[in-house]
Coordinates of C-alpha atoms in Angstrom, one line a residue:
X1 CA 52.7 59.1 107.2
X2 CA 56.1 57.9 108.2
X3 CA 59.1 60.4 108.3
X4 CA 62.9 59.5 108.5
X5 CA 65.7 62.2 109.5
X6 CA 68.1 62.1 106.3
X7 CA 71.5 64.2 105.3
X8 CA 71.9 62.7 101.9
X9 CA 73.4 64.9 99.6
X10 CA 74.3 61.9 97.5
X11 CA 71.8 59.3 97.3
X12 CA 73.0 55.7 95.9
X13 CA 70.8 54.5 93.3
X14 CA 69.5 50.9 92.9
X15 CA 72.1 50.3 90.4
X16 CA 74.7 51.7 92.5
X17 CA 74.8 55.2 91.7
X18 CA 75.8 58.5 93.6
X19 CA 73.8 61.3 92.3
X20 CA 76.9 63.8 92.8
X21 CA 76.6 67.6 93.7
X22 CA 76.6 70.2 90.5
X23 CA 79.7 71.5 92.3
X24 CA 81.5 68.1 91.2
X25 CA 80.7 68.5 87.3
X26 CA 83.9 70.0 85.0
X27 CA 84.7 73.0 85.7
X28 CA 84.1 76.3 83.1
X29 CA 86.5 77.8 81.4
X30 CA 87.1 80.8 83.9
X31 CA 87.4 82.7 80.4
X32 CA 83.6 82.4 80.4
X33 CA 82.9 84.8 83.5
X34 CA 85.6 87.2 82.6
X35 CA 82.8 90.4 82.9
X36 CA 79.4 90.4 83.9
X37 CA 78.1 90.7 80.3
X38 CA 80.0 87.9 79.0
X39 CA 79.3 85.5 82.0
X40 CA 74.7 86.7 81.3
X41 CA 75.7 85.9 77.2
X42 CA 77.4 82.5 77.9
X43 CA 74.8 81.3 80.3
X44 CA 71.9 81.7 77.6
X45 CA 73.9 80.3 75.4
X46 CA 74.4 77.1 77.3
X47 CA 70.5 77.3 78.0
X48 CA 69.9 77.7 74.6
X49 CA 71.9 74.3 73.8
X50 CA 70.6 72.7 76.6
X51 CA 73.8 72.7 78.4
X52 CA 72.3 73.2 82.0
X53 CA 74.7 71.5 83.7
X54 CA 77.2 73.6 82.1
X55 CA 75.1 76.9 82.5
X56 CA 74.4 76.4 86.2
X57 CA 78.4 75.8 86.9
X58 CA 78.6 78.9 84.6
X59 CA 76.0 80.9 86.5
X60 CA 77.2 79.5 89.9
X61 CA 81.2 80.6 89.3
X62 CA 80.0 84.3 87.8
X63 CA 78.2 84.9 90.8
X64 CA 81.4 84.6 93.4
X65 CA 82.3 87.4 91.5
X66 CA 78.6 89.4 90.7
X67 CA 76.8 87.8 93.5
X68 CA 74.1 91.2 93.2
X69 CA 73.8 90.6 89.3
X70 CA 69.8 89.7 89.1
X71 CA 70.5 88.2 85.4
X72 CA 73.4 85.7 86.9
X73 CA 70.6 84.8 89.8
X74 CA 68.2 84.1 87.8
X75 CA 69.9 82.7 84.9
X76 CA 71.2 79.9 87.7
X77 CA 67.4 80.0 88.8
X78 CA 66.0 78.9 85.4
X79 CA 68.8 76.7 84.4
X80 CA 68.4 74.5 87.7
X81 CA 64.7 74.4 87.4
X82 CA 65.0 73.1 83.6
X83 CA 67.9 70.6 84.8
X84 CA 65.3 69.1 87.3
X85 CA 62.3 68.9 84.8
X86 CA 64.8 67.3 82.4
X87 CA 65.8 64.6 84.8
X88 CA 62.7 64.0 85.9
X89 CA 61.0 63.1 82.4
X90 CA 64.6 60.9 82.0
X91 CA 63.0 59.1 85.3
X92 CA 60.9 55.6 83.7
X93 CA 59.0 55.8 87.1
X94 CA 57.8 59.5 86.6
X95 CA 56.4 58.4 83.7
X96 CA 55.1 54.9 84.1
X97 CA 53.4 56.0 87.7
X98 CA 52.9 59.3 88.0
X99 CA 52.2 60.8 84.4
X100 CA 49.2 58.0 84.1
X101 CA 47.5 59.1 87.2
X102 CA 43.9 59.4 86.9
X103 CA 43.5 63.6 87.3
X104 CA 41.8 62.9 90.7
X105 CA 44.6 61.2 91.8
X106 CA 47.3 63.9 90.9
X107 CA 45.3 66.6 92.3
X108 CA 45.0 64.6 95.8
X109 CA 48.9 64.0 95.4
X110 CA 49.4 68.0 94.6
X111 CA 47.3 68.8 98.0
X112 CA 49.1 66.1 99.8
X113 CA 52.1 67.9 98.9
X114 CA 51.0 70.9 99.5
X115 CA 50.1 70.1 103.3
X116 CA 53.4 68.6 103.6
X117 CA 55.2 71.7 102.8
X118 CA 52.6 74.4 105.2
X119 CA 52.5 71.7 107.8
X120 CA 56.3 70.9 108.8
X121 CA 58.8 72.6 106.7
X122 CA 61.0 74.4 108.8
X123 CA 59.9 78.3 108.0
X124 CA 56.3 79.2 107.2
X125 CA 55.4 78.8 103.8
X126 CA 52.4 80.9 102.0
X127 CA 50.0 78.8 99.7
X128 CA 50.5 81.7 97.5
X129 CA 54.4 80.5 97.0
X130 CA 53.6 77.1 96.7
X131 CA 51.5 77.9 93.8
X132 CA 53.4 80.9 92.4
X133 CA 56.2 78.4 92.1
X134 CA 54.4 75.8 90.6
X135 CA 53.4 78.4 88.0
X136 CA 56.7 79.1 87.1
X137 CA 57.3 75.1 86.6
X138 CA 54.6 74.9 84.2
X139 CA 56.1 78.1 82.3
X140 CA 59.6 76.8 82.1
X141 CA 58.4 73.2 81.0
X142 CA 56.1 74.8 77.8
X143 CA 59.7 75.9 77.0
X144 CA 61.1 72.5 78.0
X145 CA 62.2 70.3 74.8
X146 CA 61.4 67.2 76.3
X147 CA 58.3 68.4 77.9
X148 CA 56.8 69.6 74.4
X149 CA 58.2 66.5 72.5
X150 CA 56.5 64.4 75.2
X151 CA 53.1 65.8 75.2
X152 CA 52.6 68.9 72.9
X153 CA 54.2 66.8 69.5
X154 CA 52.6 69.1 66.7
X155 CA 51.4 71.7 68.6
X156 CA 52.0 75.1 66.8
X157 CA 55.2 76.7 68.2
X158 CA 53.6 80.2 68.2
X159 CA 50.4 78.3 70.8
X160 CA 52.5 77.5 72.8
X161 CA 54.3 81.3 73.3
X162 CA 50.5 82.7 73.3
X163 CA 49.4 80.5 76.2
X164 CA 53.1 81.1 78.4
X165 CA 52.3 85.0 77.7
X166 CA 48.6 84.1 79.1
X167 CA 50.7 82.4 82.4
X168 CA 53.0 85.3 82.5
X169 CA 50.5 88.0 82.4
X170 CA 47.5 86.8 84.5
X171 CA 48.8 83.7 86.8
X172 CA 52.2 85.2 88.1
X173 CA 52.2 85.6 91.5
X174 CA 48.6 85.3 91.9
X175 CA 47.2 85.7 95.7
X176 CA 45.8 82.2 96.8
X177 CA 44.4 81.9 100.2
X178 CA 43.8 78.2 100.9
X179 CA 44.2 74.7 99.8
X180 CA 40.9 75.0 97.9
X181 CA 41.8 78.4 96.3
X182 CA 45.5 76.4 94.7
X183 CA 43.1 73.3 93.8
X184 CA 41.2 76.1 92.0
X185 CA 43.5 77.9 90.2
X186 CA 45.2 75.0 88.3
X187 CA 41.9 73.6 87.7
X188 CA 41.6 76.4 85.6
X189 CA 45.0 76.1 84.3
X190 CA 44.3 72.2 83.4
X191 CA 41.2 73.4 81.7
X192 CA 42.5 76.1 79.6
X193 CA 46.2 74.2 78.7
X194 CA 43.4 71.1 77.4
X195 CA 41.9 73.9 75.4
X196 CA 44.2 75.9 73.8
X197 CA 47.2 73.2 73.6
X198 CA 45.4 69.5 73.9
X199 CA 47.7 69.1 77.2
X200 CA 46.5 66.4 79.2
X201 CA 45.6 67.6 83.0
X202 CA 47.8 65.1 85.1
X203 CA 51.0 66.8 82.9
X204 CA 50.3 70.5 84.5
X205 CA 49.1 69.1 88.1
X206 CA 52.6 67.3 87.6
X207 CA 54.7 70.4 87.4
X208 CA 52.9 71.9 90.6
X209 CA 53.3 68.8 92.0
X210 CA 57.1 68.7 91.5
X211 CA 57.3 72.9 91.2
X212 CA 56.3 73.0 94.6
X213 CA 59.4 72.7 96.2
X214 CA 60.9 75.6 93.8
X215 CA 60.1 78.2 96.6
X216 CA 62.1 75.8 99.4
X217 CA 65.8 75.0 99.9
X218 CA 67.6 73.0 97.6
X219 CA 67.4 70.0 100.1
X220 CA 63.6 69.5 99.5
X221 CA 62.4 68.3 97.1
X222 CA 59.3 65.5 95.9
X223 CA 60.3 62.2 95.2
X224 CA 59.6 60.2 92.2
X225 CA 58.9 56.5 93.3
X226 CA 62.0 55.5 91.7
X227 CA 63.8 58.4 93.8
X228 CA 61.7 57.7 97.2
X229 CA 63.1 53.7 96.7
X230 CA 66.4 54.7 95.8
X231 CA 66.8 56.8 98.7
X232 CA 65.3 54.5 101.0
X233 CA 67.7 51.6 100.0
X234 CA 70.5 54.7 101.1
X235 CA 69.4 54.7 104.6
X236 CA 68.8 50.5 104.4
X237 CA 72.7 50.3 103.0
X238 CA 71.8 48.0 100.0
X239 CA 70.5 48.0 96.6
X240 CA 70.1 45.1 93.7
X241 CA 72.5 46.3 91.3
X242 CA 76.0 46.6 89.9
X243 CA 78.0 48.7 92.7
X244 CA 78.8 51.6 90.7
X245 CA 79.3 55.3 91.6
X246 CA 78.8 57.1 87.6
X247 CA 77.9 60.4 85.9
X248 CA 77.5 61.4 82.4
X249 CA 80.5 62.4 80.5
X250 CA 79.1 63.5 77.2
X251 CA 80.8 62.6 73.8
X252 CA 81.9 60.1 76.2
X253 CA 79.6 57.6 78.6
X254 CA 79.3 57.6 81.8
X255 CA 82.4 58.2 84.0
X256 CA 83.0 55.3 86.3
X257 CA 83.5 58.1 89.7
X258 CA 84.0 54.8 92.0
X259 CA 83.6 50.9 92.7
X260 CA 82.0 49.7 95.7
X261 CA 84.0 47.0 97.3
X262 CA 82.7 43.4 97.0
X263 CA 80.4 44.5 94.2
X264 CA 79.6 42.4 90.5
X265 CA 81.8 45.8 88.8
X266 CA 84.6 45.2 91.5
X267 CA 85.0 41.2 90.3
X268 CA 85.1 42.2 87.1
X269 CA 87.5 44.5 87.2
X270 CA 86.0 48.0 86.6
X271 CA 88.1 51.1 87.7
X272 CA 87.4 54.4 88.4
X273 CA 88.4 56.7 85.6
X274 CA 87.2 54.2 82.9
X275 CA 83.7 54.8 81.3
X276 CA 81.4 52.1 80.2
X277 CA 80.1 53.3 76.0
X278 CA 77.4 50.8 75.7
X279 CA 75.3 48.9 78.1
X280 CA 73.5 46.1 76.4
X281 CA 74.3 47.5 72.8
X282 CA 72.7 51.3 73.3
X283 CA 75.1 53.7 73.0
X284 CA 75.3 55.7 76.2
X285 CA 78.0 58.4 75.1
X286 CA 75.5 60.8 74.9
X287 CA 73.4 60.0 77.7
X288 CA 72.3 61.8 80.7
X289 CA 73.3 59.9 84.1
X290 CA 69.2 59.4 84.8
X291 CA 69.4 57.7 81.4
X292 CA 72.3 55.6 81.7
X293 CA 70.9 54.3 85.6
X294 CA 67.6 53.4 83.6
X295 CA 69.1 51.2 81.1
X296 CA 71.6 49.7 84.1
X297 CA 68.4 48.3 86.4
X298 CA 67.5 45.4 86.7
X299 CA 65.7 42.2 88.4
X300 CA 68.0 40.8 90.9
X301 CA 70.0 37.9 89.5
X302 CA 69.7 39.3 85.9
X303 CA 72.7 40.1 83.4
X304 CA 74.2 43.2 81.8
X305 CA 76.8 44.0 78.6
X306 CA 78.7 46.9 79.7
X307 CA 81.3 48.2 76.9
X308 CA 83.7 49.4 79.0
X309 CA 87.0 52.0 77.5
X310 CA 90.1 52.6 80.0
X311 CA 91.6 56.0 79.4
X312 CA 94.8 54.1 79.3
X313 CA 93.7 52.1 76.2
X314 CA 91.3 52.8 73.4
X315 CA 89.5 50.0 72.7
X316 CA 86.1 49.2 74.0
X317 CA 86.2 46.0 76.2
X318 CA 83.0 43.9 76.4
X319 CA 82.1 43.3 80.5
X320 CA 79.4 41.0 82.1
X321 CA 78.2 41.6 85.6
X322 CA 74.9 39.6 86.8
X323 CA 72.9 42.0 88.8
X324 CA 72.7 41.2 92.6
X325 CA 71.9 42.9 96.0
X326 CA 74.9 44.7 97.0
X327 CA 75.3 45.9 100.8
X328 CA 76.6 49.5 100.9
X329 CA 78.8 48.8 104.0
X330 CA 79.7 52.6 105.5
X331 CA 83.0 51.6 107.0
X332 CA 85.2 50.3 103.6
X333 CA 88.8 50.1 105.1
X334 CA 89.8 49.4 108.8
X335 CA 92.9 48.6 109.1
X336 CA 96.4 49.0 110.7
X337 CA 98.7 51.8 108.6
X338 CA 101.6 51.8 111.0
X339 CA 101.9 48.8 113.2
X340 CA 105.2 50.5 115.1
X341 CA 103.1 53.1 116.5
X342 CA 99.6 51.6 116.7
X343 CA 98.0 53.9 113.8
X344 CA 94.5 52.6 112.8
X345 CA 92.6 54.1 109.9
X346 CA 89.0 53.9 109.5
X347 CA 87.7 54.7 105.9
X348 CA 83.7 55.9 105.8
X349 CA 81.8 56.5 103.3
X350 CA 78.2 57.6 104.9
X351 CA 76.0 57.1 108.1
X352 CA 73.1 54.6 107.3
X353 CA 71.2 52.0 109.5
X354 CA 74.5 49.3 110.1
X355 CA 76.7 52.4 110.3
X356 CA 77.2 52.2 114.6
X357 CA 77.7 47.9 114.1
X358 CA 80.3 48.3 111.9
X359 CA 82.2 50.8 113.5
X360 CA 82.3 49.2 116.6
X361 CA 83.1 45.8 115.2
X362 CA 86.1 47.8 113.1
X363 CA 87.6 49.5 116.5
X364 CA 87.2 46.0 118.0
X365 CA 89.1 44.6 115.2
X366 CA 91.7 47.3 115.7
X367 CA 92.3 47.3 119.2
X368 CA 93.0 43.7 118.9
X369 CA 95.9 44.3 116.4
X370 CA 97.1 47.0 118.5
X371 CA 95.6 50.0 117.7
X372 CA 96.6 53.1 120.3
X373 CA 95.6 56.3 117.7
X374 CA 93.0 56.4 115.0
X375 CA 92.5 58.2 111.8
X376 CA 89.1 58.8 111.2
X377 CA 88.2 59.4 107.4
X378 CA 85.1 61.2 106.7
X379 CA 86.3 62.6 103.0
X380 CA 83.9 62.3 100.5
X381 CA 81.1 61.1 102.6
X382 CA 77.6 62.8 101.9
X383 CA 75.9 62.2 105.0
X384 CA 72.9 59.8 105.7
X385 CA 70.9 59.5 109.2
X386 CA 71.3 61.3 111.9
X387 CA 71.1 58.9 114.1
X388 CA 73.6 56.6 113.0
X389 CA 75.9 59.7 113.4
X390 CA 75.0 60.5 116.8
X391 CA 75.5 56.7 117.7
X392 CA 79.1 56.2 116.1
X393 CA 80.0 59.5 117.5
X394 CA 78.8 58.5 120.7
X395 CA 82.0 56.1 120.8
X396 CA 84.1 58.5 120.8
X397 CA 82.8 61.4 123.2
X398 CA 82.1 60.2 126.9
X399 CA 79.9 63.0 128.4
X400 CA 78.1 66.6 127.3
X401 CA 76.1 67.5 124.0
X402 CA 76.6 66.1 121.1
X403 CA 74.2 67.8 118.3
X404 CA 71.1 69.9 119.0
X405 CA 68.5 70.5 116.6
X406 CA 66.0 73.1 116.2
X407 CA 62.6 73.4 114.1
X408 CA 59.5 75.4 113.5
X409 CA 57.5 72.2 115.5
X410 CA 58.3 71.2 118.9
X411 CA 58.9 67.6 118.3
X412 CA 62.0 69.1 116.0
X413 CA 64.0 70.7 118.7
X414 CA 66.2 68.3 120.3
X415 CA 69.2 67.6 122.2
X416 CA 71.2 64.2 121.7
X417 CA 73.9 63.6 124.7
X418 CA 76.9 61.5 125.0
X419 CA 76.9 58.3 127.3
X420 CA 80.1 57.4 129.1
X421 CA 79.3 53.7 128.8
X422 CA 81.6 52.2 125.6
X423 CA 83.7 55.1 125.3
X424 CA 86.7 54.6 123.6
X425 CA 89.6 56.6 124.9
X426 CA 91.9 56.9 121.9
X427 CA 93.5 59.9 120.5
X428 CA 91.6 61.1 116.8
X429 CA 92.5 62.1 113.8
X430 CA 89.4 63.5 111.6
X431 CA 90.0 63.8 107.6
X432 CA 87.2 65.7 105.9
X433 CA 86.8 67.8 102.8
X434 CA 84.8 70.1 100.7
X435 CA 82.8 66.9 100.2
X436 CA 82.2 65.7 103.7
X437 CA 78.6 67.1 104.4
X438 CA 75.9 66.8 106.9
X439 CA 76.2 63.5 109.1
X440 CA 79.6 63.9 108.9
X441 CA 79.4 67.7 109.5
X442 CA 78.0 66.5 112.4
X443 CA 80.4 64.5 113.8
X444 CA 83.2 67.0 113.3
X445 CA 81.5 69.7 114.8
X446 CA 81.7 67.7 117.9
X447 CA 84.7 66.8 118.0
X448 CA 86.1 70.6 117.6
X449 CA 83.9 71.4 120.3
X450 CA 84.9 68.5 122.7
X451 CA 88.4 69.1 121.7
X452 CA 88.4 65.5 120.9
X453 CA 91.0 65.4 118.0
X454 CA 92.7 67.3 115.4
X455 CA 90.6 67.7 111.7
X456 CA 92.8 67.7 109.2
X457 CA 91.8 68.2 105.5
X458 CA 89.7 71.2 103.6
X459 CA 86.9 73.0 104.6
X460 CA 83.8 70.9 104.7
X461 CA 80.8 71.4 102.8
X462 CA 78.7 73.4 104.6
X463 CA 75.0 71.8 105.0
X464 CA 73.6 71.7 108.6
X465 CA 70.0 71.0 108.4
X466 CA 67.5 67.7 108.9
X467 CA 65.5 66.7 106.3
X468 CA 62.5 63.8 107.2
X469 CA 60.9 61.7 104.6
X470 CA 57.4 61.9 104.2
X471 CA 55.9 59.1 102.3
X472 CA 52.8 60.4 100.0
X473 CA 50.2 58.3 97.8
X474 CA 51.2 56.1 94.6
X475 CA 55.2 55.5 96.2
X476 CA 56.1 58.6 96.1
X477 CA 57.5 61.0 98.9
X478 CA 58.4 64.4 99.6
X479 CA 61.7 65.2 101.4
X480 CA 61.7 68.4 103.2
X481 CA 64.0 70.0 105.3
X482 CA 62.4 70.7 109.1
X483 CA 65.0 71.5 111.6
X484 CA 68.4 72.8 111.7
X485 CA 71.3 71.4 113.2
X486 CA 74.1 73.2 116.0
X487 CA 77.1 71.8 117.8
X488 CA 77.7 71.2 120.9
X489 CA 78.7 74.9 121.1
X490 CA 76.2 76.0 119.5
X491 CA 77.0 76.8 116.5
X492 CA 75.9 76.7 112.8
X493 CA 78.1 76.5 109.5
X494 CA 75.4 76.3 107.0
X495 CA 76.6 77.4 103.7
X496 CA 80.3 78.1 105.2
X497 CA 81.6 74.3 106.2
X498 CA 83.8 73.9 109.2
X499 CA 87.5 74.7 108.8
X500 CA 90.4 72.0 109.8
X501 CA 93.1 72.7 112.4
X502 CA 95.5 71.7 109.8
X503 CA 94.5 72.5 106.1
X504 CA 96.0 70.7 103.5
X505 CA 95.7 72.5 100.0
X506 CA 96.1 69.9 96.7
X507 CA 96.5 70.7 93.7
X508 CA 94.3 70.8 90.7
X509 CA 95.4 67.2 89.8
X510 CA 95.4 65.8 93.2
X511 CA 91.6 67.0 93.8
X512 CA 90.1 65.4 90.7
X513 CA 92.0 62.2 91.4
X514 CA 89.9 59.5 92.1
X515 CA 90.1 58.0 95.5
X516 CA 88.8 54.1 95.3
X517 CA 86.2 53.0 98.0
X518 CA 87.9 50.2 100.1
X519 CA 91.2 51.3 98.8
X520 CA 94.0 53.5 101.0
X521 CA 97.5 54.8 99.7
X522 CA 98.9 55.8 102.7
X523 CA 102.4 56.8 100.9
X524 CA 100.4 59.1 98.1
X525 CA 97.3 60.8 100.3
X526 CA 98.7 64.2 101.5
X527 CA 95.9 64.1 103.9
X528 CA 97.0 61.0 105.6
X529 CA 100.4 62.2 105.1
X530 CA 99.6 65.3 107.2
X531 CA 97.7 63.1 109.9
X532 CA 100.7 61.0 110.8
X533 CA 102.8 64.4 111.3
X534 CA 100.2 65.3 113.6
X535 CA 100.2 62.1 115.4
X536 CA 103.8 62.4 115.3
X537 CA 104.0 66.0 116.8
X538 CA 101.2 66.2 119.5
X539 CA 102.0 65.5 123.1
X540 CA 97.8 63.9 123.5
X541 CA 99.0 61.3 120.9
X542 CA 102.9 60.9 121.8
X543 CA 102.2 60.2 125.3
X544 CA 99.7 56.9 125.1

């Protein structure tokens, strides 16, 4: 099987999408978590609606405050496992190619998976977890709207309670020793939910298929064939598409977050901040983001109707973009932002396979104009391989350690080291904030450590582990994480983020602005503001 080393937090879809963190959705109404009580109520009210995006922000914000409150934990538990079942029967692929397996099939792909997970994830895993957590899948999908209106249509509501008691009572937690014992066990789940409910058998191997990775980190996770593609076109930096970065705004469409440069939206003059209604005549105002990205694929050369609404203008503007392959270039603006002093500025927006060639073909380009300090902008940017990272940062640091990683297997615990050959000697500004993740975790990390250059910015997001890509039968693929990352220090910020040298707080307004790709407003950004003071008031820059 073939693995690839991955940070994606954000994986761009193949009609351009970024599948943003849960921590970027609207923020609740801090009245909502005022007590304990209140905060448990609210939740299961939003669960009760359906609302899990809104319940997991809910649960997630309550437990700052009650992080020891069990209902708050596993009220976020239950809401993030229904928010992933829900997606994944809004996924066309999950049910054109997985949910018509043959049963023998999704049993081999259920002890793939399971094999995956004992073999290389990066602590040791029980069988009896694996299962356990499937289990739990297949409890919280009989209580899944979309999972009953899928498969149990007409089934008796007062069934389908009976036979989640029966899983409650005698399958929770069960002891299971060995690959055969899990095969087993939801044999005889398959056999009794065909019984008592007329459920078909690939439907429950299905939710210990995807349930599996319930009892690992939220990084791991299987991969639809839709998913597995989409993230594969990440790493490749292109898809066939629109260029779009969107998320569901309900009673509204889907919010345009961002426009790649040089895409079919970009021409046609789509801006973040507007939201598109309609896409070929369906009404999308109500749509999940999955939904929406289903109805925007499409063959390569094909056409869309987007009805597009600027919040600057009410009426609904009809838009036509022809689908074509878009690159996802990582470095979106490299350019000169104050000639005088020889500032360059280096916009990027991940670390994927043509990451290192375009960064060195953008310092080329400013050197040539000039260039004698750079600002290095790594806001926003998810992540991607780790060995694009270690390659661009490799320009910057001449000797010593640049990122270690360590695993449960020995082929996981590595060292990657500078080389002094096409170093480039020029003072650094780093720009990060509480999106900058992973990859570029990576890269700033190093440069604390090497005292390379100031960071500037907010603290950054805090992941610091490797994920590889295993590819699995019928296109699909299982993501786990294996190692964990350190700097060249030694250290390890998962779940805390690295802290700038110079923090620059925005306000409420400025932080939910939207920051174009391939766009820079050197007079508005604070951060850049704050840079150029820096640049302006260090002897390592004032000197060259």
């Amino acid at each position: 099987m073939q693995g690839f080393h991955t940070f994606c937090i954000g994986i761009i879809a193949a009609v351009g999408l970024v599948w943003t963190s849960l921590a970027a959705h609207a923020a609740v109404d801090p009245a909502w978590v005022a007590d304990e009580r209140t905060a448990v109520v609210q939740g299961q009210r939003l669960e009760h609606d359906l609302e899990w995006r809104d319940a997991i922000e809910l649960y997630e914000q309550a437990l700052e405050q009650w992080p020891e409150n069990e209902h708050l934990t596993y009220g976020l538990r239950r809401a993030q496992f229904q928010f992933t079942i829900q997606r994944r029967y809004e996924d066309r692929t999950f049910h054109e190619d997985l949910l018509t397996l043959p049963r023998a099939e999704a049993f081999s792909l259920f002890e793939q998976v399971l094999e995956n997970i004992r073999s290389y994830y990066v602590e040791d895993i029980t069988t009896t977890s694996v299962v356990a957590h499937g289990t739990e899948s297949l409890w919280l999908a009989l209580d899944n709207p979309t999972f009953i209106e899928t498969h149990l249509a007409g089934v008796p509501a007062d069934r389908i309670a009976a036979y989640r008691q029966n899983l409650r009572e005698n399958y929770w937690n069960n002891e299971v020793a060995s690959r055969a014992g899990a095969r087993r066990l939801v044999e005889e789940l398959c056999a009794s939910a065909q019984s008592q409910l007329g459920l078909q058998d690939t439907a429950v191997v299905m939710e210990f298929v995807f349930g599996a990775c319930n009892c690992l980190d939220d990084y791991s996770a299987v991969l639809t064939p839709g998913k597995r593609e989409d993230l594969y076109n990440n790493i490749a930096g292109e898809f066939v598409g629109i260029g779009i970065v969107m998320e569901a705004d309900p009673g509204h469409g889907m919010l345009l977050v961002n426009i790649l440069p040089e895409s079919p939206a970009g021409e046609q003059g789509l801006r973040p901040g507007e939201w598109i209604q309609t896409i070929d005549g369906v009404d999308c105002s109500e749509m999940s983001t999955d939904e929406g990205a289903g109805l925007l694929t499409g063959p390569d050369g094909s056409m869309v109707v987007l009805g597009v609404m600027s919040p600057a203008d009410s009426r609904v503007r009809r838009v036509v973009c022809n689908r074509r392959r878009v690159e996802v270039k990582s470095v979106s603006v490299a350019e000169i932002i104050d000639s005088e002093r020889g500032i360059g500025y280096i916009q990027m927006t991940g670390f994927s396979q043509s990451t290192t060639r375009e960064m060195q073909e953008a310092l080329q380009q400013l050197q040539q104009q000039g260039m004698r300090s750079l600002i290095w902008d790594l806001r926003g940017n998810p992540g991607g391989l780790l060995s694009a990272a270690v390659e661009t940062l490799d320009l910057f640091v001449d000797e010593g350690v640049l990122v270690s990683t360590k695993g449960r297997l020995w082929d996981q615990n590595l060292t990657y080291s500078a080389h002094r050959l096409g170093t480039l000697d020029v003072p650094l500004v780093l720009l990060i904030d509480e999106n900058s993740a992973s990859a570029s975790e990576i890269v700033a990390g190093a440069v604390r450590d090497h005292h390379r250059g100031t960071i500037v910015g907010r603290h950054s997001y805090g992941k610091w582990s490797v994920q590889t890509i295993y590819d699995t039968a019928d296109d699909t693929g299982i993501r786990l994480t294996t190692a964990r990352f350190y700097s060249p220090a030694g250290h390890t910020y998962t779940g805390v983020g690295i802290e700038p040298e110079v923090v620059v707080e925005l306000t409420e307004e400025e932080a939910a602005a939207f920051r174009p790709m391939g766009e820079v407003d050197v007079a508005g950004d604070r951060d850049i503001q704050a840079a150029l003071e820096v640049i302006g008031s260090t002897p390592q820059f004032t000197q060259r």
